[in-house]
Amino acid sequence: QVQLVESGGGSVQAGGSLRLSCAYTYKAIYMAWFRQAPGQEREGVACIVTGGSGNTYYADSVKGRFTISLDNAKNTVYLQMSNLSPEDTGMYYCAAQNAVMSRAQSRLVDTNYNYWGQGTQVTVSS
């Protein structure tokens, strides 16, 4: 059983930075961050493959601004967010999947993940 606990959310002004943390009890093959703004569907933000390739995947909207990383010693996945804008406001969730995905499966679709944290709120003001 994978348990995930997010932290690091908060309020920041546009242009600022935040680092989210996700502490996990078991390192799944795929670790990802999703977000959900009020009234909108949950969207994938970033994913990291924890073994082998170590590949990372990003939503177009965050490329060049967000970085996902893994600290094996601390059992933690991070999401470093920079140059934040009000459009980045939302609840951020950590997710994990320990089943191998096919090449056709998007690493940024929430239905491909089985384990979820409770979320941490990020609010960006203009």
PDB file of C-alpha atoms in Angstrom:
ATOM      1  CA  GLN A   1       0.000   0.000   0.000  1.00  0.00           C
ATOM      2  CA  VAL A   2       1.358   3.374  -1.019  1.00  0.00           C
ATOM      3  CA  GLN A   3       0.623   6.291   1.256  1.00  0.00           C
ATOM      4  CA  LEU A   4       1.296   9.829   0.128  1.00  0.00           C
ATOM      5  CA  VAL A   5       1.401  13.016   2.165  1.00  0.00           C
ATOM      6  CA  GLU A   6       1.786  16.391   0.491  1.00  0.00           C
ATOM      7  CA  SER A   7       3.093  19.585   2.038  1.00  0.00           C
ATOM      8  CA  GLY A   8       4.519  22.912   1.016  1.00  0.00           C
ATOM      9  CA  GLY A   9       1.484  24.660  -0.369  1.00  0.00           C
ATOM     10  CA  GLY A  10       0.634  28.235   0.480  1.00  0.00           C
ATOM     11  CA  SER A  11      -0.070  31.680  -0.851  1.00  0.00           C
ATOM     12  CA  VAL A  12       2.382  33.511  -3.072  1.00  0.00           C
ATOM     13  CA  GLN A  13       2.349  36.483  -5.380  1.00  0.00           C
ATOM     14  CA  ALA A  14       2.645  36.124  -9.121  1.00  0.00           C
ATOM     15  CA  GLY A  15       6.218  35.568 -10.170  1.00  0.00           C
ATOM     16  CA  GLY A  16       7.058  33.820  -6.931  1.00  0.00           C
ATOM     17  CA  SER A  17       8.130  30.269  -6.216  1.00  0.00           C
ATOM     18  CA  LEU A  18       7.035  27.344  -4.080  1.00  0.00           C
ATOM     19  CA  ARG A  19       8.324  23.844  -3.523  1.00  0.00           C
ATOM     20  CA  LEU A  20       5.832  21.095  -2.870  1.00  0.00           C
ATOM     21  CA  SER A  21       6.834  17.873  -1.154  1.00  0.00           C
ATOM     22  CA  CYS A  22       5.244  14.451  -1.266  1.00  0.00           C
ATOM     23  CA  ALA A  23       6.389  11.959   1.329  1.00  0.00           C
ATOM     24  CA  TYR A  24       5.720   8.366   0.329  1.00  0.00           C
ATOM     25  CA  THR A  25       5.793   5.065   2.159  1.00  0.00           C
ATOM     26  CA  TYR A  26       6.648   3.064  -0.935  1.00  0.00           C
ATOM     27  CA  LYS A  27       8.381   4.230  -4.095  1.00  0.00           C
ATOM     28  CA  ALA A  28       6.074   3.374  -6.972  1.00  0.00           C
ATOM     29  CA  ILE A  29       7.225   3.197 -10.583  1.00  0.00           C
ATOM     30  CA  TYR A  30       5.514   6.459 -11.483  1.00  0.00           C
ATOM     31  CA  MET A  31       5.208   9.423  -9.160  1.00  0.00           C
ATOM     32  CA  ALA A  32       3.263  12.432 -10.349  1.00  0.00           C
ATOM     33  CA  TRP A  33       1.719  15.727  -9.438  1.00  0.00           C
ATOM     34  CA  PHE A  34      -1.774  16.777 -10.464  1.00  0.00           C
ATOM     35  CA  ARG A  35      -3.755  19.910  -9.753  1.00  0.00           C
ATOM     36  CA  GLN A  36      -7.358  20.921  -9.703  1.00  0.00           C
ATOM     37  CA  ALA A  37      -8.715  24.438  -9.810  1.00  0.00           C
ATOM     38  CA  PRO A  38     -12.230  25.202  -8.548  1.00  0.00           C
ATOM     39  CA  GLY A  39     -14.819  24.137 -11.079  1.00  0.00           C
ATOM     40  CA  GLN A  40     -12.264  22.472 -13.312  1.00  0.00           C
ATOM     41  CA  GLU A  41     -11.133  18.937 -13.926  1.00  0.00           C
ATOM     42  CA  ARG A  42      -7.996  17.581 -12.399  1.00  0.00           C
ATOM     43  CA  GLU A  43      -5.017  17.929 -14.733  1.00  0.00           C
ATOM     44  CA  GLY A  44      -1.634  16.321 -14.807  1.00  0.00           C
ATOM     45  CA  VAL A  45       1.294  18.619 -14.081  1.00  0.00           C
ATOM     46  CA  ALA A  46       4.404  16.450 -13.942  1.00  0.00           C
ATOM     47  CA  CYS A  47       5.500  12.838 -13.670  1.00  0.00           C
ATOM     48  CA  ILE A  48       8.766  11.119 -12.912  1.00  0.00           C
ATOM     49  CA  VAL A  49       9.698   7.518 -13.578  1.00  0.00           C
ATOM     50  CA  THR A  50      11.484   6.452 -10.426  1.00  0.00           C
ATOM     51  CA  GLY A  51      13.634   3.680 -11.812  1.00  0.00           C
ATOM     52  CA  GLY A  52      15.501   2.906 -14.981  1.00  0.00           C
ATOM     53  CA  SER A  53      15.096   5.822 -17.365  1.00  0.00           C
ATOM     54  CA  GLY A  54      14.219   8.412 -14.757  1.00  0.00           C
ATOM     55  CA  ASN A  55      12.194  10.117 -17.476  1.00  0.00           C
ATOM     56  CA  THR A  56      10.130  13.142 -16.617  1.00  0.00           C
ATOM     57  CA  TYR A  57       6.980  14.432 -18.228  1.00  0.00           C
ATOM     58  CA  TYR A  58       5.425  17.883 -17.977  1.00  0.00           C
ATOM     59  CA  ALA A  59       2.226  19.571 -19.014  1.00  0.00           C
ATOM     60  CA  ASP A  60       2.874  22.197 -21.678  1.00  0.00           C
ATOM     61  CA  SER A  61       1.561  24.886 -19.361  1.00  0.00           C
ATOM     62  CA  VAL A  62       4.351  24.307 -16.824  1.00  0.00           C
ATOM     63  CA  LYS A  63       7.333  23.369 -18.971  1.00  0.00           C
ATOM     64  CA  GLY A  64      10.322  25.508 -18.139  1.00  0.00           C
ATOM     65  CA  ARG A  65       8.745  26.661 -14.866  1.00  0.00           C
ATOM     66  CA  PHE A  66       8.164  23.484 -12.849  1.00  0.00           C
ATOM     67  CA  THR A  67      10.614  20.713 -12.028  1.00  0.00           C
ATOM     68  CA  ILE A  68       9.787  17.332 -10.549  1.00  0.00           C
ATOM     69  CA  SER A  69      12.502  15.502  -8.662  1.00  0.00           C
ATOM     70  CA  LEU A  70      13.019  12.545  -6.377  1.00  0.00           C
ATOM     71  CA  ASP A  71      15.037  12.199  -3.163  1.00  0.00           C
ATOM     72  CA  ASN A  72      15.367   8.497  -2.434  1.00  0.00           C
ATOM     73  CA  ALA A  73      17.074   9.082   0.894  1.00  0.00           C
ATOM     74  CA  LYS A  74      14.114  11.100   2.136  1.00  0.00           C
ATOM     75  CA  ASN A  75      11.374   9.087   0.415  1.00  0.00           C
ATOM     76  CA  THR A  76      10.112  12.319  -1.044  1.00  0.00           C
ATOM     77  CA  VAL A  77       9.079  13.641  -4.426  1.00  0.00           C
ATOM     78  CA  TYR A  78       9.322  17.381  -4.982  1.00  0.00           C
ATOM     79  CA  LEU A  79       7.672  19.815  -7.321  1.00  0.00           C
ATOM     80  CA  GLN A  80       9.663  23.012  -7.622  1.00  0.00           C
ATOM     81  CA  MET A  81       7.436  25.722  -9.044  1.00  0.00           C
ATOM     82  CA  SER A  82       8.809  29.016 -10.318  1.00  0.00           C
ATOM     83  CA  ASN A  83       7.411  32.084 -12.039  1.00  0.00           C
ATOM     84  CA  LEU A  84       3.979  31.269 -10.693  1.00  0.00           C
ATOM     85  CA  SER A  85       0.872  32.872 -12.126  1.00  0.00           C
ATOM     86  CA  PRO A  86      -2.736  33.042 -10.873  1.00  0.00           C
ATOM     87  CA  GLU A  87      -3.550  30.299 -13.385  1.00  0.00           C
ATOM     88  CA  ASP A  88      -1.437  27.941 -11.262  1.00  0.00           C
ATOM     89  CA  THR A  89      -3.843  28.286  -8.348  1.00  0.00           C
ATOM     90  CA  GLY A  90      -5.440  25.050  -7.227  1.00  0.00           C
ATOM     91  CA  MET A  91      -5.233  21.996  -5.050  1.00  0.00           C
ATOM     92  CA  TYR A  92      -2.114  20.019  -5.844  1.00  0.00           C
ATOM     93  CA  TYR A  93      -2.166  16.263  -5.445  1.00  0.00           C
ATOM     94  CA  CYS A  94       0.593  13.711  -5.381  1.00  0.00           C
ATOM     95  CA  ALA A  95      -0.171  10.440  -7.142  1.00  0.00           C
ATOM     96  CA  ALA A  96       1.540   7.099  -7.610  1.00  0.00           C
ATOM     97  CA  GLN A  97       1.180   4.112  -9.863  1.00  0.00           C
ATOM     98  CA  ASN A  98       3.093   0.869  -9.451  1.00  0.00           C
ATOM     99  CA  ALA A  99       1.815  -0.920 -12.538  1.00  0.00           C
ATOM    100  CA  VAL A 100       3.765  -0.490 -15.751  1.00  0.00           C
ATOM    101  CA  MET A 101       1.968   1.763 -18.193  1.00  0.00           C
ATOM    102  CA  SER A 102       1.904   1.059 -21.880  1.00  0.00           C
ATOM    103  CA  ARG A 103       3.458   3.509 -24.282  1.00  0.00           C
ATOM    104  CA  ALA A 104      -0.025   4.592 -25.278  1.00  0.00           C
ATOM    105  CA  GLN A 105      -0.951   5.585 -21.754  1.00  0.00           C
ATOM    106  CA  SER A 106      -0.370   9.179 -20.835  1.00  0.00           C
ATOM    107  CA  ARG A 107       1.683   9.655 -17.700  1.00  0.00           C
ATOM    108  CA  LEU A 108      -0.391  12.770 -16.970  1.00  0.00           C
ATOM    109  CA  VAL A 109      -3.892  11.312 -16.915  1.00  0.00           C
ATOM    110  CA  ASP A 110      -5.355  10.802 -13.467  1.00  0.00           C
ATOM    111  CA  THR A 111      -7.180   7.583 -14.287  1.00  0.00           C
ATOM    112  CA  ASN A 112      -3.804   5.907 -14.748  1.00  0.00           C
ATOM    113  CA  TYR A 113      -2.929   6.358 -11.083  1.00  0.00           C
ATOM    114  CA  ASN A 114      -4.118   4.266  -8.151  1.00  0.00           C
ATOM    115  CA  TYR A 115      -2.754   6.090  -5.139  1.00  0.00           C
ATOM    116  CA  TRP A 116      -3.456   9.654  -4.098  1.00  0.00           C
ATOM    117  CA  GLY A 117      -2.569  12.048  -1.361  1.00  0.00           C
ATOM    118  CA  GLN A 118      -4.967  14.464   0.299  1.00  0.00           C
ATOM    119  CA  GLY A 119      -3.637  17.508  -1.526  1.00  0.00           C
ATOM    120  CA  THR A 120      -2.042  20.809  -0.655  1.00  0.00           C
ATOM    121  CA  GLN A 121      -3.479  24.186  -1.649  1.00  0.00           C
ATOM    122  CA  VAL A 122      -1.534  26.638  -3.789  1.00  0.00           C
ATOM    123  CA  THR A 123      -2.884  30.154  -4.219  1.00  0.00           C
ATOM    124  CA  VAL A 124      -1.195  32.667  -6.489  1.00  0.00           C
ATOM    125  CA  SER A 125      -2.342  36.265  -6.349  1.00  0.00           C
ATOM    126  CA  SER A 126      -1.787  38.870  -9.034  1.00  0.00           C
TER     127      SER A 126
END
